[in-house]
Coordinates of C-alpha atoms in Angstrom, one line a residue:
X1 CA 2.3 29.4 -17.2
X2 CA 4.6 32.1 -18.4
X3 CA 7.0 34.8 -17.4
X4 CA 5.9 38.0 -15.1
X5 CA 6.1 40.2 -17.9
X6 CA 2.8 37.8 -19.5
X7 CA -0.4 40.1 -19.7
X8 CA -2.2 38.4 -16.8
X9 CA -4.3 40.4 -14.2
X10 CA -3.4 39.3 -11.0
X11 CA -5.6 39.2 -7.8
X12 CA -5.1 41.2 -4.4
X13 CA -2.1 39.4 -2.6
X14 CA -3.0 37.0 -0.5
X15 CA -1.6 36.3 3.1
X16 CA 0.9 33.9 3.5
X17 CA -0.2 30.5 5.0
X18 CA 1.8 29.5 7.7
X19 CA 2.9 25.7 7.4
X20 CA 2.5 24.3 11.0
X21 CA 6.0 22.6 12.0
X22 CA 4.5 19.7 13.9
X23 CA 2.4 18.7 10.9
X24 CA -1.2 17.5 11.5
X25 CA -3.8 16.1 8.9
X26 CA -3.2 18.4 5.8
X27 CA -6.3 17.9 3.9
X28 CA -9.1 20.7 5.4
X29 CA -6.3 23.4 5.1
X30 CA -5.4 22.2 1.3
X31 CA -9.4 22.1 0.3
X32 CA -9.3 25.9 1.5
X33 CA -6.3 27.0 0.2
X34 CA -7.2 25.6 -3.4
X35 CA -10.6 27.6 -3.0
X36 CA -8.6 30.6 -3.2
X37 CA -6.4 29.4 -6.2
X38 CA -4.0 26.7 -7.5
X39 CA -0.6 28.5 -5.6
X40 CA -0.8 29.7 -2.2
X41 CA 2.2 31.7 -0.9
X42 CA 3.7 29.5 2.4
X43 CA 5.7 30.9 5.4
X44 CA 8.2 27.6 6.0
X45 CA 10.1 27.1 10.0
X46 CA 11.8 30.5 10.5
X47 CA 9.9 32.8 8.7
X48 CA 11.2 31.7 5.5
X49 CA 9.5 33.1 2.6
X50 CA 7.6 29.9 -0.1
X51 CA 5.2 29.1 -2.4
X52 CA 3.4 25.8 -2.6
X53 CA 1.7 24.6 -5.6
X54 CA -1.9 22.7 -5.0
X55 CA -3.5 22.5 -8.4
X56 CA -3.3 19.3 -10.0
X57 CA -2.6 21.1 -13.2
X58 CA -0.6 24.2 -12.0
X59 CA 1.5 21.2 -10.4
X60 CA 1.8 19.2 -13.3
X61 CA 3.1 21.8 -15.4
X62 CA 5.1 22.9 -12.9
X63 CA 7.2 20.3 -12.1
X64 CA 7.9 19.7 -15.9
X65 CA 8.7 23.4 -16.7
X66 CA 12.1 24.1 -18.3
X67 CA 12.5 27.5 -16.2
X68 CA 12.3 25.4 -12.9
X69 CA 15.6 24.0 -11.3
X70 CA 15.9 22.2 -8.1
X71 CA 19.4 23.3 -7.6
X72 CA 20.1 25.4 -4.0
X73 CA 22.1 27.7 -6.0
X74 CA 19.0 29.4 -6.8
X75 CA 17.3 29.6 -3.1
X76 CA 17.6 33.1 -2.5
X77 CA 17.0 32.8 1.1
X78 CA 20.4 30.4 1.3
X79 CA 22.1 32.6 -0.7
X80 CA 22.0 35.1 1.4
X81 CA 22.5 33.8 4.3
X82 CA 18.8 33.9 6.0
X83 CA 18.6 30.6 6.6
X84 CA 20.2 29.1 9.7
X85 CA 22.0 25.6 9.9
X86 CA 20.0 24.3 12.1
X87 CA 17.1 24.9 9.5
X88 CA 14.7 21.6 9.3
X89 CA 14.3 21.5 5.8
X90 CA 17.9 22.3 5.1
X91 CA 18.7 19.0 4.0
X92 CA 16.6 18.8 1.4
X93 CA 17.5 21.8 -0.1
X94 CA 21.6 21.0 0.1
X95 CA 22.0 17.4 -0.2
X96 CA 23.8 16.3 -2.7
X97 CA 22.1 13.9 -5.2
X98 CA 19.2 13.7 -7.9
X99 CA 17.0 15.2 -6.2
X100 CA 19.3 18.5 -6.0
X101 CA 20.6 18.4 -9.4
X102 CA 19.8 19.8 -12.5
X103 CA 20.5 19.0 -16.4
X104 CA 23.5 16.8 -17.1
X105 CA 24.3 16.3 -13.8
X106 CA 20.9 15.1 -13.2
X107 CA 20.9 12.7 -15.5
X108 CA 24.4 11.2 -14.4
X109 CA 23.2 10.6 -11.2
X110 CA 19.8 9.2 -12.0
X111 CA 21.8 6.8 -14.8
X112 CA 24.0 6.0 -12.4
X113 CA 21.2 4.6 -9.9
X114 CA 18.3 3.7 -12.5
X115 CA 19.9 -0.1 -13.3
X116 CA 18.7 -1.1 -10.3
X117 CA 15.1 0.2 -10.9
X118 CA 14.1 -1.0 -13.8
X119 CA 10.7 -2.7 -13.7
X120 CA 12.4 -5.8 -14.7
X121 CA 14.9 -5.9 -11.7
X122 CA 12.3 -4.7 -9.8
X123 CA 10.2 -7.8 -10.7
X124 CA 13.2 -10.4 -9.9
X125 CA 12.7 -8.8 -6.5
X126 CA 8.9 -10.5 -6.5
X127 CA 10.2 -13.4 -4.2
X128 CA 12.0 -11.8 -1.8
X129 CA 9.4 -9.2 -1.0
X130 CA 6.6 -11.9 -0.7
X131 CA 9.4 -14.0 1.8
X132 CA 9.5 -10.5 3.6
X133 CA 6.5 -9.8 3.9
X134 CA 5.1 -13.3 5.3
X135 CA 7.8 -13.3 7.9
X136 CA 6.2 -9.7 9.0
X137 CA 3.1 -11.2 9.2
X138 CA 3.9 -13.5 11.8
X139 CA 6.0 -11.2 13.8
X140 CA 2.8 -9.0 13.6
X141 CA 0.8 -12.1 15.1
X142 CA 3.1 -12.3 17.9
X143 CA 2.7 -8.8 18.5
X144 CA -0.9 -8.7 19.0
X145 CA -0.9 -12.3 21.1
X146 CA -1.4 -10.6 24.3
X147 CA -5.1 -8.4 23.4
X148 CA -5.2 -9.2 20.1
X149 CA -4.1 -5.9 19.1
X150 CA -0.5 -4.4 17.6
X151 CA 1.2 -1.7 15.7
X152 CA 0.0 -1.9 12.1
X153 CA 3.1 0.9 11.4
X154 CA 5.9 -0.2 13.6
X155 CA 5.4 -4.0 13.1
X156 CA 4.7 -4.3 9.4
X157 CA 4.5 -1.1 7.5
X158 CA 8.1 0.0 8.3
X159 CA 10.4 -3.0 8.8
X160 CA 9.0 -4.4 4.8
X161 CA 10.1 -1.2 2.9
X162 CA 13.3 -0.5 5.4
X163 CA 14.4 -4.2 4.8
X164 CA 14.1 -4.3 1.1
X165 CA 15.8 -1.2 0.2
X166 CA 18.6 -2.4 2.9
X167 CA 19.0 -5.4 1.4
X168 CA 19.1 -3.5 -2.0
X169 CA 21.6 -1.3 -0.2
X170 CA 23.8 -4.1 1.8
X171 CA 23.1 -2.2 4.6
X172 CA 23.4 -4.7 7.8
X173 CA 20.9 -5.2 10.2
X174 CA 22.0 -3.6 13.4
X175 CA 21.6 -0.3 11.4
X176 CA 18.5 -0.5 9.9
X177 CA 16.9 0.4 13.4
X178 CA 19.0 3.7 13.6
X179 CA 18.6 4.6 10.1
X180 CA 15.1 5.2 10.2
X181 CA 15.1 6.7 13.6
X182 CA 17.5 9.1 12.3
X183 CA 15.8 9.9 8.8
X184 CA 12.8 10.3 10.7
X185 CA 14.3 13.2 12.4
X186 CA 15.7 14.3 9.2
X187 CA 12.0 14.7 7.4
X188 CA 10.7 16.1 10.6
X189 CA 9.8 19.6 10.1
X190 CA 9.3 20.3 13.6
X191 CA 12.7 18.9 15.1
X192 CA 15.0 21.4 17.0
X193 CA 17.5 23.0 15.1
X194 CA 20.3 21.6 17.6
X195 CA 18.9 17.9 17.2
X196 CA 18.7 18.2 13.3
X197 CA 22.1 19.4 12.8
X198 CA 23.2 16.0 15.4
X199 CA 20.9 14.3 13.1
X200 CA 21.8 15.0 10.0
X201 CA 25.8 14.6 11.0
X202 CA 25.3 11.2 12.5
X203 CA 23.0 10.0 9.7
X204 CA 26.4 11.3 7.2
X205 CA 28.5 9.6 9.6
X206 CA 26.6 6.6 9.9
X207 CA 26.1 5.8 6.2
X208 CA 30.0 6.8 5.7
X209 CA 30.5 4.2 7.7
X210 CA 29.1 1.9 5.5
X211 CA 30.3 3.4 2.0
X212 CA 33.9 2.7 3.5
X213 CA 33.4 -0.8 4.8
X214 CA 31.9 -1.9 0.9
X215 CA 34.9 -0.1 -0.7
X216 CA 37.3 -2.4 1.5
X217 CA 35.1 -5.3 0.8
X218 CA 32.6 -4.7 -2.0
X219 CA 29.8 -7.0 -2.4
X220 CA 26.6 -8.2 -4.5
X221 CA 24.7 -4.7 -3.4
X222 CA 23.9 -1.5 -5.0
X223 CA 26.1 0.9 -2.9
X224 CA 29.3 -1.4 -3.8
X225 CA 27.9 -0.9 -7.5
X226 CA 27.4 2.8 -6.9
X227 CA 31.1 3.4 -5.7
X228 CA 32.3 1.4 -8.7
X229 CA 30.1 2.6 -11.0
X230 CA 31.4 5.0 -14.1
X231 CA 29.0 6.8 -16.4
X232 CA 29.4 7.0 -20.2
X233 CA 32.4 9.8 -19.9
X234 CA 34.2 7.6 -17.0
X235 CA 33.1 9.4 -14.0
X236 CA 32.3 8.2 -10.3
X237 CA 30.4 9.5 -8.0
X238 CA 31.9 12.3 -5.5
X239 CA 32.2 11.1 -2.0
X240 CA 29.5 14.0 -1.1
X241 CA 27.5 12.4 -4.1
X242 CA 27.6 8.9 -2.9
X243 CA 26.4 9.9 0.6
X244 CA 23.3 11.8 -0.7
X245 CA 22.6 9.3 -3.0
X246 CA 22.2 6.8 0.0
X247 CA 20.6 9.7 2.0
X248 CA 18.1 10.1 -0.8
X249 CA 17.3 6.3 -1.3
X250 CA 17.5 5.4 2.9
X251 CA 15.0 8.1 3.1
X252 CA 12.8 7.5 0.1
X253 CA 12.9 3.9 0.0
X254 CA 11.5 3.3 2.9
X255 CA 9.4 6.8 4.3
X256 CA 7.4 7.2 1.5
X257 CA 6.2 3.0 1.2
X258 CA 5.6 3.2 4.6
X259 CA 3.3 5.7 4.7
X260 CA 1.3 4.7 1.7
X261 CA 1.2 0.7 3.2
X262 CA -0.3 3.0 6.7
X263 CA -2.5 5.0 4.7
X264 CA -4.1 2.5 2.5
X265 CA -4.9 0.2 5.3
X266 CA -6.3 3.0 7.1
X267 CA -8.7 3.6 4.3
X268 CA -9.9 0.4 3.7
X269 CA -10.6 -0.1 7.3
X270 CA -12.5 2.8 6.8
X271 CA -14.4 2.1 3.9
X272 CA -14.7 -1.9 4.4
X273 CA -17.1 -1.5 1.4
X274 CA -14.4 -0.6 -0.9
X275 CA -12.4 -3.3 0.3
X276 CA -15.8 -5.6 -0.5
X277 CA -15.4 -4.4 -3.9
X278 CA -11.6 -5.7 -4.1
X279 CA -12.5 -9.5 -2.7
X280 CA -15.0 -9.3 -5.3
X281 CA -12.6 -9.0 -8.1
X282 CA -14.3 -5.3 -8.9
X283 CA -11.1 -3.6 -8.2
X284 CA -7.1 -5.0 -7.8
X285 CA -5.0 -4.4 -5.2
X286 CA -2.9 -1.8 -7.7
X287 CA -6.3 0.1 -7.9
X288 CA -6.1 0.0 -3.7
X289 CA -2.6 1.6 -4.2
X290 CA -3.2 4.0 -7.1
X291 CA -6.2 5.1 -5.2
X292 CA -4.3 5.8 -1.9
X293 CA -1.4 7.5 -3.7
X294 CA -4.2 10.3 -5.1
X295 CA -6.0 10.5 -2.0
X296 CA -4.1 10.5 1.1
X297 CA -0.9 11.1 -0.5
X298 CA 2.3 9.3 1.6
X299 CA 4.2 12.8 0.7
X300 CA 2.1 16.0 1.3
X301 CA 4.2 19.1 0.5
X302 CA 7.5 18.3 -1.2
X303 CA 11.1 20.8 -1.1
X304 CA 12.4 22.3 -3.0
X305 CA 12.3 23.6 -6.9
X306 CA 12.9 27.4 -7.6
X307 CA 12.5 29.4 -10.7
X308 CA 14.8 30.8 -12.4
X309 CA 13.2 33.8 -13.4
X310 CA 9.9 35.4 -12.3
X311 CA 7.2 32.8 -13.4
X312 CA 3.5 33.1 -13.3
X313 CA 1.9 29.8 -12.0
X314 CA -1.9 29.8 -12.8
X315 CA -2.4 33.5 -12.2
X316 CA 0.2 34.2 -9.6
X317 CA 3.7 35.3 -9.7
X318 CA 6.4 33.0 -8.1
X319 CA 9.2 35.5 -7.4
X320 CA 12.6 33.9 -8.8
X321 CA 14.8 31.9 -6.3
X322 CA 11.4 31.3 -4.3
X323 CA 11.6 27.8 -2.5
X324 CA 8.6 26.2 -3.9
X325 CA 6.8 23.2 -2.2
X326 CA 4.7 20.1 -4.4
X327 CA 1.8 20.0 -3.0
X328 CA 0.9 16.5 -3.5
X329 CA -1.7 15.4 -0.8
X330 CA -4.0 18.7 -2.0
X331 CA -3.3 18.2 -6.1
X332 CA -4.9 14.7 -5.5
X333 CA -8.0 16.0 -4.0
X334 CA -8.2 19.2 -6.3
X335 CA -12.2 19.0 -7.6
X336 CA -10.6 20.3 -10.9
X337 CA -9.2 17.4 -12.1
X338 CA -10.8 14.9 -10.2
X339 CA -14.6 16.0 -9.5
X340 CA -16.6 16.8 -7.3
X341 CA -16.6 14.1 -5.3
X342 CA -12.4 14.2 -4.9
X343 CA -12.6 14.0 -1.1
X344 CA -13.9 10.4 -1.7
X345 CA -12.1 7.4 -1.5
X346 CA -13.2 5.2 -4.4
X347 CA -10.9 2.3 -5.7
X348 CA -13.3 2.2 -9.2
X349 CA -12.3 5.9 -9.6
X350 CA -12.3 6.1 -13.5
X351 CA -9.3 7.5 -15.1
X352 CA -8.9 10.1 -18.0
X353 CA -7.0 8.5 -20.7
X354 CA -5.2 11.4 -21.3
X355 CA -5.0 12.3 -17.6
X356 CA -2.7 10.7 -14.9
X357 CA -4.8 9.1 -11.7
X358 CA -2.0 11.4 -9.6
X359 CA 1.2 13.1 -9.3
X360 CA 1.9 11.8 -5.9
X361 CA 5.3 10.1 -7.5
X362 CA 6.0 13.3 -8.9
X363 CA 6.2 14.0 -12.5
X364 CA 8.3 14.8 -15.8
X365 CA 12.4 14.8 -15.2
X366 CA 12.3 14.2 -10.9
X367 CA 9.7 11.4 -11.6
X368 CA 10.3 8.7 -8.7
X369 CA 12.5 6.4 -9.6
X370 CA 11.7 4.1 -6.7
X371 CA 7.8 4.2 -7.7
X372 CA 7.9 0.6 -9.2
X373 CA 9.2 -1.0 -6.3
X374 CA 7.2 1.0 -4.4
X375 CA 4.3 -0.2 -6.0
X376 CA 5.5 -3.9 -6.0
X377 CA 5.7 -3.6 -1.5
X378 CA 2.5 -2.2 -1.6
X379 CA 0.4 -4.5 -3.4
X380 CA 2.0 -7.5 -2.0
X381 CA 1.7 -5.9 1.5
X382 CA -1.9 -5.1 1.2
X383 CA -2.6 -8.3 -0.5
X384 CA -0.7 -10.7 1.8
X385 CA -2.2 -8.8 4.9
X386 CA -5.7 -9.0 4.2
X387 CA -5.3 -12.5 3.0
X388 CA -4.1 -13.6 6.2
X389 CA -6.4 -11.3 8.1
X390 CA -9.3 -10.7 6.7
X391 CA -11.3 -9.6 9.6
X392 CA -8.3 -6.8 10.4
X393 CA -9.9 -4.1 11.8
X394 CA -9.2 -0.4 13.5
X395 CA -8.2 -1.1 17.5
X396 CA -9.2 2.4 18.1
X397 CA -11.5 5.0 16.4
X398 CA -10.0 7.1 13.1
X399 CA -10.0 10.2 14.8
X400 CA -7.9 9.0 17.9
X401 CA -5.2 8.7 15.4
X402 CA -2.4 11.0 16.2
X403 CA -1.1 12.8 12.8
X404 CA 2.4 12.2 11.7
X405 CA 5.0 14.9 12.6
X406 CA 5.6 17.2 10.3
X407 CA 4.5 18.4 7.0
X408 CA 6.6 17.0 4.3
X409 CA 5.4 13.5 5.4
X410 CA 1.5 12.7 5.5
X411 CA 0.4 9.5 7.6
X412 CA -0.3 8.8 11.4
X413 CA 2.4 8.2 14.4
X414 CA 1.1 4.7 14.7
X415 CA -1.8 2.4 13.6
X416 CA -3.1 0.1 15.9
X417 CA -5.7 -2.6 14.9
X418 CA -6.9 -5.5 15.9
X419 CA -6.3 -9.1 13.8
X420 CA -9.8 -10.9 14.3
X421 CA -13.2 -9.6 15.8
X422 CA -12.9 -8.9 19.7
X423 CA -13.8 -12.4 21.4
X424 CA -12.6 -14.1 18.2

């Protein structure tokens, strides 16, 4: 990687892929656009000029590269005025919070918010996730009582993450519903611009709500610490800052756990042989979620980072200030790094010692911070569910399964399966 003015020949320019706003399975359209190189310019909603980077490499060193910031301040497009409010990726791009800061500021934020991520506090939450997660299980029983048959997604996979990190959050009950309807719209790339401004205002309002009931009455939760927290130089955290700080861990604290618990079951319902291997002792259930993570990444194409300057990425020049999307789901199922046989879901899949398994959590400074409680939900969920189940099967065939919406977020609307053999 280097600067435009590097001596690199570079090949005819290649016609923008345009990124379908309602999302769909991303994986044939990433294996073709990694035949034709590790970058592929992207037309985002609105004819909005981007890049997106596929290569597991070109992705890697991109999201460690000094020369790329993640600050709006250098999207062009913004800057200028191109983009309208209504916009569905706009919130990514402006809300304030880590992942929309650079240098110092950065690292205030993420300080500020990394206490209660550590793998050690992570761990002490062991016993609440297991308590969580058998509850689930029965209310996922009840749910299939009538054919045998329930909503793997709606009745397991979202209420676990969504409950921790409310819990974590002191977020009440009667919100948690609302919350994820309205971060749902929020990640949506395909939602109206009218209903993602409403979205976006109630989801500010909503969570405001919140920050001012726990600064009248703080409690034993991490937004009370948040709005009493002070970094080494004695500041707090901007009202805007607080907000899209809980915007940020609402949305990623629950989204991206969901969709990997979805996609891993999928998988192993899929490939009951690889699952064979795991009741064997062969593989662990981390290897299950490791596996899933590479290849059907719960995050497909990431906003935003720009460079600062004119960069070349693996051959091709990213204009400076371009809005550049991480291609996660298509770097874990690039043949470069992975083989030949990438497409292929194996939970032995040797690693490289000196090569991560996948940059689904990201990589370098904007490394997930939630990834070890991530992990944690996963592996108990997966665990826990097939223990309980273990003749848990697909209710209907893979390829009925309607895609998720959008293209930030990679999973299906719904999972239904069925708890024991029909005629059990």
């Amino acid at each position: 990687m280097g600067t435009s003015g590097d001596a690199v020949e570079h090949p005819p320019a290649r016609t923008p892929h345009r990124l379908d706003p309602s999302g769909g399975c991303p994986h044939a359209v990433n294996a073709r656009l990694l035949s034709a190189g590790a970058v592929a310019p992207v037309e985002l909603p609105g004819g909005i000029e981007g890049m997106a980077v596929l290569g597991h490499e070109a992705l890697k060193e991109f999201l460690q590269h000094p020369e790329v910031a993640k600050s709006a301040t250098h999207f062009t497009a913004l800057r200028e005025g191109r983009v309208a409010e209504g916009w569905p990726l706009l919130t990514f791009a402006t809300v304030q919070g880590m992942t929309t800061a650079d240098g110092d500021d950065h690292r205030r934020l993420r300080s500020l918010v990394g206490r209660a991520f550590t793998p050690r506090r992570v761990e002490e939450l062991r016993p609440r996730v297991e308590e969580l997660t058998a509850q689930l299980l029965d209310g996922l029983e009840r749910a299939a009582a009538g054919d045998g048959t329930a909503d793997l997604r709606r009745h397991f996979a979202l209420p676990l993450p969504m409950d921790v990190i409310s819990e974590l959050l002191g977020v009440d009950v009667a919100f948690r519903s609302r919350l994820h309807q309205l971060s749902s719209k929020v990640v949506a790339t395909d939602t109206e611009p009218a209903d993602a401004v409403a979205a976006n205002r109630e989801l500010v309002a909503v969570l405001g709500e919140i920050a001012a009931a726990k600064t009248a009455r703080p409690a034993d939760d991490l937004t009370s610490a948040l709005i009493a927290a002070r970094d080494e130089g004695g500041d707090r955290l901007s009202h805007q800052e607080l907000i899209g700080t809980l915007v940020l861990m609402i949305i990623a604290g629950h989204e991206t756990t969901l969709n990997l618990v979805t996609n891993a079951v999928r998988a192993l319902c899929a490939h009951p042989d690889q699952l064979d291997l795991v009741r064997a002792g062969t593989a662990s259930w981390a290897d299950v979620v490791e596996e899933t993570l590479r290849w059907d990444a719960p995050v497909s194409y990431f906003p935003f980072r720009y460079p600062v300057r004119d960069l070349t990425v693996d051959g091709t020049v990213v204009p400076a200030g371009t809005p550049v999307l991480a291609g996660y789901s298509a770097a874990g199922r690039d043949p470069a790094a992975h083989g030949p046989d990438a497409d292929r879901f194996d939970v032995t899949r040797p690693v490289r010692p000196d090569a991560a398994r996948h940059l689904s959590l990201g990589h370098g400074a904007h490394f997930c911070l939630g990834a070890p409680l991530a992990r944690l939900e996963a592996t108990v969920a997966l665990e826990r569910l097939f223990a309980r189940f273990p003749a848990l099967e697909l209710a209907v065939p893979e390829a009925e399964l309607a895609p998720h919406a959008g293209f930030v977020g990679n999973s299906v609307r719904a999972l239904p399966v069925r708890l024991a053999p029909a005629g059990a």
